[in-house]
Backbone as a chain_set.jsonl record, in Angstrom:
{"seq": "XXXXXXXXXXXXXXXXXXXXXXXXXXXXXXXXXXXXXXXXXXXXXXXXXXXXXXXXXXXXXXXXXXXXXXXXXXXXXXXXXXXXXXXXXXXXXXXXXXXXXXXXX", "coords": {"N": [[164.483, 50.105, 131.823], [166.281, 47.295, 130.245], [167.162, 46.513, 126.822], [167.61, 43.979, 124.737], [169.39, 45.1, 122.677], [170.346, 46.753, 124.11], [171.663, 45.712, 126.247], [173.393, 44.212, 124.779], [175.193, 45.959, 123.741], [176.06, 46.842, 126.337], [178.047, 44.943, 126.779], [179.761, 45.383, 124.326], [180.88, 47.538, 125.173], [182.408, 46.697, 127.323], [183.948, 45.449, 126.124], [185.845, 46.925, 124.658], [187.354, 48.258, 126.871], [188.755, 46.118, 127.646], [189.984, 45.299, 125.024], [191.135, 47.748, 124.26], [193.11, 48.159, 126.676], [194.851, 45.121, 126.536], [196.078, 45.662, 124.49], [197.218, 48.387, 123.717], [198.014, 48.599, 126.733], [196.835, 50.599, 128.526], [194.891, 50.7, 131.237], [191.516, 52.02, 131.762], [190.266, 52.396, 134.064], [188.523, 53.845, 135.356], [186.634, 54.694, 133.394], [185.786, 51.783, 132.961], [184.58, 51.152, 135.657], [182.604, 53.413, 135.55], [181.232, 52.526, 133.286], [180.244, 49.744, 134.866], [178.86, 50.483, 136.603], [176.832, 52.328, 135.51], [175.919, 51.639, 133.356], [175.978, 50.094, 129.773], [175.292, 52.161, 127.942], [173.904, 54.542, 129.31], [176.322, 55.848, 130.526], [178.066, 56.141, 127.922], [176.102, 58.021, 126.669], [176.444, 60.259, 128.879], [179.453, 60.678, 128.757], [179.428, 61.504, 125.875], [178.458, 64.537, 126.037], [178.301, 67.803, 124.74], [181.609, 69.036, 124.449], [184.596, 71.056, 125.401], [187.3, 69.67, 125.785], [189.74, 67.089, 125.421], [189.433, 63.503, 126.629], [191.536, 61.93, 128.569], [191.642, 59.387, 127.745], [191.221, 59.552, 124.879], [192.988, 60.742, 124.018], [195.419, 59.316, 124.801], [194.797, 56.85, 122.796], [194.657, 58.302, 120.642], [197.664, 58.654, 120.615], [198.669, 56.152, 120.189], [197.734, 55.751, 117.495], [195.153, 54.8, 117.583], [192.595, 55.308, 117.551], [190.01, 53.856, 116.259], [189.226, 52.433, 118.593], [187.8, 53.472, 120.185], [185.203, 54.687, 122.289], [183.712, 56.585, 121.232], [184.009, 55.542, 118.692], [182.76, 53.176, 118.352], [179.647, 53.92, 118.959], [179.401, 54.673, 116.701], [178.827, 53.026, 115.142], [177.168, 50.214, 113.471], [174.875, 47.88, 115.035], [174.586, 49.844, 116.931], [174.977, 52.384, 116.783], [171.725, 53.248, 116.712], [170.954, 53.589, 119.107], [171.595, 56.441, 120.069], [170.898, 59.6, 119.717], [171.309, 62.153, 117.003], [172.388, 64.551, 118.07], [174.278, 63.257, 119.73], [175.778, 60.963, 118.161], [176.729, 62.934, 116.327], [178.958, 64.922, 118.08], [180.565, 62.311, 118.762], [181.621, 61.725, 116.395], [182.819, 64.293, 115.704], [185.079, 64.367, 117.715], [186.273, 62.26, 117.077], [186.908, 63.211, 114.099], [188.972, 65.05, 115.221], [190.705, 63.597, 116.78], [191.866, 62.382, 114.43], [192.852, 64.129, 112.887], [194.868, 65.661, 115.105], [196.523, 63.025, 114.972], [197.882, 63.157, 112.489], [199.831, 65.056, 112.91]], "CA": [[164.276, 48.794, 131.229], [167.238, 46.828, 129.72], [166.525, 45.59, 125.766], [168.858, 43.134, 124.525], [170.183, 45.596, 121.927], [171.488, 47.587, 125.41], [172.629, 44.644, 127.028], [174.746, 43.724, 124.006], [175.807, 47.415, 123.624], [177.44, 47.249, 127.76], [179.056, 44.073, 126.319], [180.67, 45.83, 123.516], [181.527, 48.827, 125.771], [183.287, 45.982, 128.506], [184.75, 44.542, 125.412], [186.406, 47.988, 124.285], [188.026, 48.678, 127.842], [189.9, 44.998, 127.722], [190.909, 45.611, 123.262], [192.26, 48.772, 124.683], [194.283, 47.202, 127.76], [195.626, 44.47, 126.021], [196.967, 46.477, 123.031], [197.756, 49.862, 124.435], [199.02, 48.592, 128.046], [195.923, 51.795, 129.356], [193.736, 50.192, 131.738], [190.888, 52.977, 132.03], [189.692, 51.85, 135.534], [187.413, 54.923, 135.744], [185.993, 53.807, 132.494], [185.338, 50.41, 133.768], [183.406, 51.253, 136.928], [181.563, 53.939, 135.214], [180.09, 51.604, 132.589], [179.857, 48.757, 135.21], [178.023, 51.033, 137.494], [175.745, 53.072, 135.058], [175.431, 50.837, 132.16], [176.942, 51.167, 128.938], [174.339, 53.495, 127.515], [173.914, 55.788, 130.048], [177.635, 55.877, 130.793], [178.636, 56.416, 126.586], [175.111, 59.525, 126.96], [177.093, 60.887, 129.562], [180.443, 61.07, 128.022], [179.022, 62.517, 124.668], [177.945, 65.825, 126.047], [179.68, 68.319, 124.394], [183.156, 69.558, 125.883], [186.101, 71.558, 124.764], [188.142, 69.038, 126.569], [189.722, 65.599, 124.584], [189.477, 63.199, 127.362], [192.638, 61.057, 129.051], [191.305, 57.781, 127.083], [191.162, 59.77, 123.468], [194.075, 61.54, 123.805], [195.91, 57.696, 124.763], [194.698, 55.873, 121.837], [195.706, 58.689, 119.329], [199.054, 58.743, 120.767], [199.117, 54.992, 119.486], [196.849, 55.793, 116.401], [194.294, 53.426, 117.518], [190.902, 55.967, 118.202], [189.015, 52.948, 115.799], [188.893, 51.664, 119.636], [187.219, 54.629, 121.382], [184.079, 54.39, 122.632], [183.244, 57.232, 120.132], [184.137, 55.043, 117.576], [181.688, 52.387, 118.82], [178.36, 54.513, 118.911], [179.032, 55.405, 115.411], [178.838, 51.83, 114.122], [175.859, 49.305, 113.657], [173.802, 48.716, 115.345], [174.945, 50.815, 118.313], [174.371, 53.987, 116.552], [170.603, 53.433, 116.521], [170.313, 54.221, 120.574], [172.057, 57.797, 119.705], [170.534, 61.385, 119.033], [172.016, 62.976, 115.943], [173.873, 65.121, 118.15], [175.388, 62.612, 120.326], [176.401, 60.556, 116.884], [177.936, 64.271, 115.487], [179.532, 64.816, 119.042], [181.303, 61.482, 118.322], [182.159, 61.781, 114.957], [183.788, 65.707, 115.691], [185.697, 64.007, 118.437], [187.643, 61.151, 115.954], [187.641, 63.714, 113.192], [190.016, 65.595, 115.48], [191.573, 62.983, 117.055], [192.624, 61.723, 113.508], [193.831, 65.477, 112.863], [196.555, 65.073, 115.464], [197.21, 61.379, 114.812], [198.715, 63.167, 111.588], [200.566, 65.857, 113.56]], "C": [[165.363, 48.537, 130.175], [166.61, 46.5, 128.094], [167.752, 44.695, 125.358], [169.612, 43.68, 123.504], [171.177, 46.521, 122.885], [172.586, 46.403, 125.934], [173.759, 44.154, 125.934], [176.012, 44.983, 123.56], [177.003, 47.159, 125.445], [178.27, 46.245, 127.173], [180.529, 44.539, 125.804], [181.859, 47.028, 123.983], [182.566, 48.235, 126.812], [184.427, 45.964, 127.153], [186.008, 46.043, 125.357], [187.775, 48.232, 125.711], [189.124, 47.183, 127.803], [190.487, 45.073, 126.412], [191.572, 46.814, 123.874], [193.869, 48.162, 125.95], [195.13, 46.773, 127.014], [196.568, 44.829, 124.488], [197.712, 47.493, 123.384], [198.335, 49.397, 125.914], [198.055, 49.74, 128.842], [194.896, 50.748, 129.919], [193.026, 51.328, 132.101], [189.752, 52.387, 133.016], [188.632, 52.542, 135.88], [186.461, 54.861, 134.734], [184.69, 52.439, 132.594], [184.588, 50.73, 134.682], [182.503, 52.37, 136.524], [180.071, 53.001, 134.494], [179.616, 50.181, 133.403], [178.798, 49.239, 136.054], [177.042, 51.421, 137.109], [174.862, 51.907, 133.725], [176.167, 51.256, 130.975], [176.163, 52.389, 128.223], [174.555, 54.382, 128.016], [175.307, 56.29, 130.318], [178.754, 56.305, 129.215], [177.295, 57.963, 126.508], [175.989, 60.25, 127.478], [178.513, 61.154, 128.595], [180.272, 62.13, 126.68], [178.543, 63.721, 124.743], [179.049, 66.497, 125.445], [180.452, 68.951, 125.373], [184.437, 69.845, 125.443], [187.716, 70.614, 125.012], [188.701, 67.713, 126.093], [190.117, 64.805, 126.248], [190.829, 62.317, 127.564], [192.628, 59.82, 127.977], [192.102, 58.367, 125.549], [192.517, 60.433, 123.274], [195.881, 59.884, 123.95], [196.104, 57.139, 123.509], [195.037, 56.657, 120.679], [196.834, 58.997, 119.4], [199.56, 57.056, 120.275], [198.31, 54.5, 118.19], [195.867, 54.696, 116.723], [193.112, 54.019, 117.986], [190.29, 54.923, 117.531], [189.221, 52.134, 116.92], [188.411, 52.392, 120.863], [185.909, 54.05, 121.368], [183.305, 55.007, 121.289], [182.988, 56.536, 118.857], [182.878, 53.959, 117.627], [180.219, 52.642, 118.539], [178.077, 54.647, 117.806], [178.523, 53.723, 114.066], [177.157, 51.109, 114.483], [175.747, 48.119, 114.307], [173.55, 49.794, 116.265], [174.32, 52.159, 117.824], [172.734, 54.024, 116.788], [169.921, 53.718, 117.963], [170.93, 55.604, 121.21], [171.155, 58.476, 119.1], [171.816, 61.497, 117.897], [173.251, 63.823, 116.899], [174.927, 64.56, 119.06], [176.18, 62.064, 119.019], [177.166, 61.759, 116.442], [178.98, 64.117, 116.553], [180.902, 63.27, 118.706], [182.219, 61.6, 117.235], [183.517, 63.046, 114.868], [184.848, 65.227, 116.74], [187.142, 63.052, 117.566], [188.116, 61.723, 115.009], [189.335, 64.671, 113.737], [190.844, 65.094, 115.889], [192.611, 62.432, 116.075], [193.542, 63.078, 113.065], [194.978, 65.325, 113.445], [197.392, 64.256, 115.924], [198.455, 62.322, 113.501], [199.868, 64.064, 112.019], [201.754, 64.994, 114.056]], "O": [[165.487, 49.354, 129.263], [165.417, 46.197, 128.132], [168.86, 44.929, 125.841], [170.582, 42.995, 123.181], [172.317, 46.908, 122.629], [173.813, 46.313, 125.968], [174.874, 43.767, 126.284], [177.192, 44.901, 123.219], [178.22, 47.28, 125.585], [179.417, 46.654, 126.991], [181.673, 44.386, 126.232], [182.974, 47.339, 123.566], [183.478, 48.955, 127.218], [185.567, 46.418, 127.243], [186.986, 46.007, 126.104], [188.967, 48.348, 125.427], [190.329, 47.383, 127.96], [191.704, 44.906, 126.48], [192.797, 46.713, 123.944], [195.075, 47.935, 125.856], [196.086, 47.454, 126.642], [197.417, 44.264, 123.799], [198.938, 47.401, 123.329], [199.337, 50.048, 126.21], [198.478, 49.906, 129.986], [194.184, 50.059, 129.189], [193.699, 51.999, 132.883], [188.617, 52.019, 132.711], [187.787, 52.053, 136.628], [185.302, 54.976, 135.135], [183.485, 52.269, 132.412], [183.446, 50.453, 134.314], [181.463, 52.372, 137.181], [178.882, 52.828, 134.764], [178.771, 49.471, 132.858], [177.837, 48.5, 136.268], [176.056, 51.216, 137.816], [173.702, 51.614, 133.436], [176.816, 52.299, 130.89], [176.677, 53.498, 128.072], [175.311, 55.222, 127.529], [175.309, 57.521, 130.3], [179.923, 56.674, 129.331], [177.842, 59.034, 126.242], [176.522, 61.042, 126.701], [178.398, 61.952, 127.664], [180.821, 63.22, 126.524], [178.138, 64.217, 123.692], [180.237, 66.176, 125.457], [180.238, 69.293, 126.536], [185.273, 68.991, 125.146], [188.835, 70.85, 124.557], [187.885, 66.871, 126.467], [190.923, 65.354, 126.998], [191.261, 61.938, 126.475], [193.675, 59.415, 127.472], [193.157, 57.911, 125.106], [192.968, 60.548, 122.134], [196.92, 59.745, 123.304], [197.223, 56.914, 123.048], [195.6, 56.107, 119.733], [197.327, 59.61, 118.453], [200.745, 56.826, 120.036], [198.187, 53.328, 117.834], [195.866, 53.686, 116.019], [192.482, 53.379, 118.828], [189.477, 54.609, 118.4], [189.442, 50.967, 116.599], [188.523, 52.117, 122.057], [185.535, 53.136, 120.633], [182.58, 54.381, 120.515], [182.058, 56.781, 118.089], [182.023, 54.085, 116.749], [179.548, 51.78, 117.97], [176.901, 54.762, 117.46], [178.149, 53.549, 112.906], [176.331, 51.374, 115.356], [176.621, 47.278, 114.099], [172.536, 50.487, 116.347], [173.415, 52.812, 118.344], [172.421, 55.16, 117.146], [168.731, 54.0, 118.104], [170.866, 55.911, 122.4], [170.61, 58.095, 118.064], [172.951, 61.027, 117.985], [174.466, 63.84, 116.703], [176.053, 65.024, 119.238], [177.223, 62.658, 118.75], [178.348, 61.553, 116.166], [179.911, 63.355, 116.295], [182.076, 63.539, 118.452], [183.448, 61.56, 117.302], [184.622, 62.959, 114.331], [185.834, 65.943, 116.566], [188.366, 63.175, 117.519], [189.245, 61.442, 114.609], [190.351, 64.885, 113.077], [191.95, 65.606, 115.72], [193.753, 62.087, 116.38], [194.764, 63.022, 112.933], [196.0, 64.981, 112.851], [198.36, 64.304, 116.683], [199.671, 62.159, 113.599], [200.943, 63.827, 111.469], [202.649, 65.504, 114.729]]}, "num_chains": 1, "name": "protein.A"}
């Protein structure tokens, strides 16, 4: 069952994949049909498991200092954060703290 705080959440998660595009020149096509297919919830759940691994997207946007346009970054803000577990929200958070690590690198 959809609530309209989800449905404005896939919004924000479409929105993210076209602010990335049109800035960065990365269309994340696999991105896109995940969250068009799953939803953006279930499709930002999924991603947040943990994983030794910085993904294609995150590793993109801190090569043009711009992770404040990750998805990660997204979950952590309001109201979005409030359909996050604690450890998806950490998961996020340990993800940008490192990405900003070797933004400075």
């Amino acid at each position: 069952m959809n609530t309209a705080i989800e449905d404005q959440f896939y919004e924000a998660m479409l929105n993210v994949y076209f602010q990335i595009g049109k800035e960065t020149k990365y269309w994340a096509k696999r991105y896109r049909q995940k969250v068009v297919r799953q939803g953006g919830l279930a499709a930002a759940k999924s991603w947040l498991l943990p994983t030794k691994t910085t993904s294609q997207g995150m590793e993109h946007l801190t090569a043009y200092n711009r992770v404040d346009l990750s998805y990660e970054a997204l979950v952590l803000q309001e109201p979005w954060c409030t359909l996050f577990t604690a450890a998806e929200l950490q998961e996020a958070q340990k993800r940008i703290n490192h990405a900003k690590r070797q933004e400075k690198l």
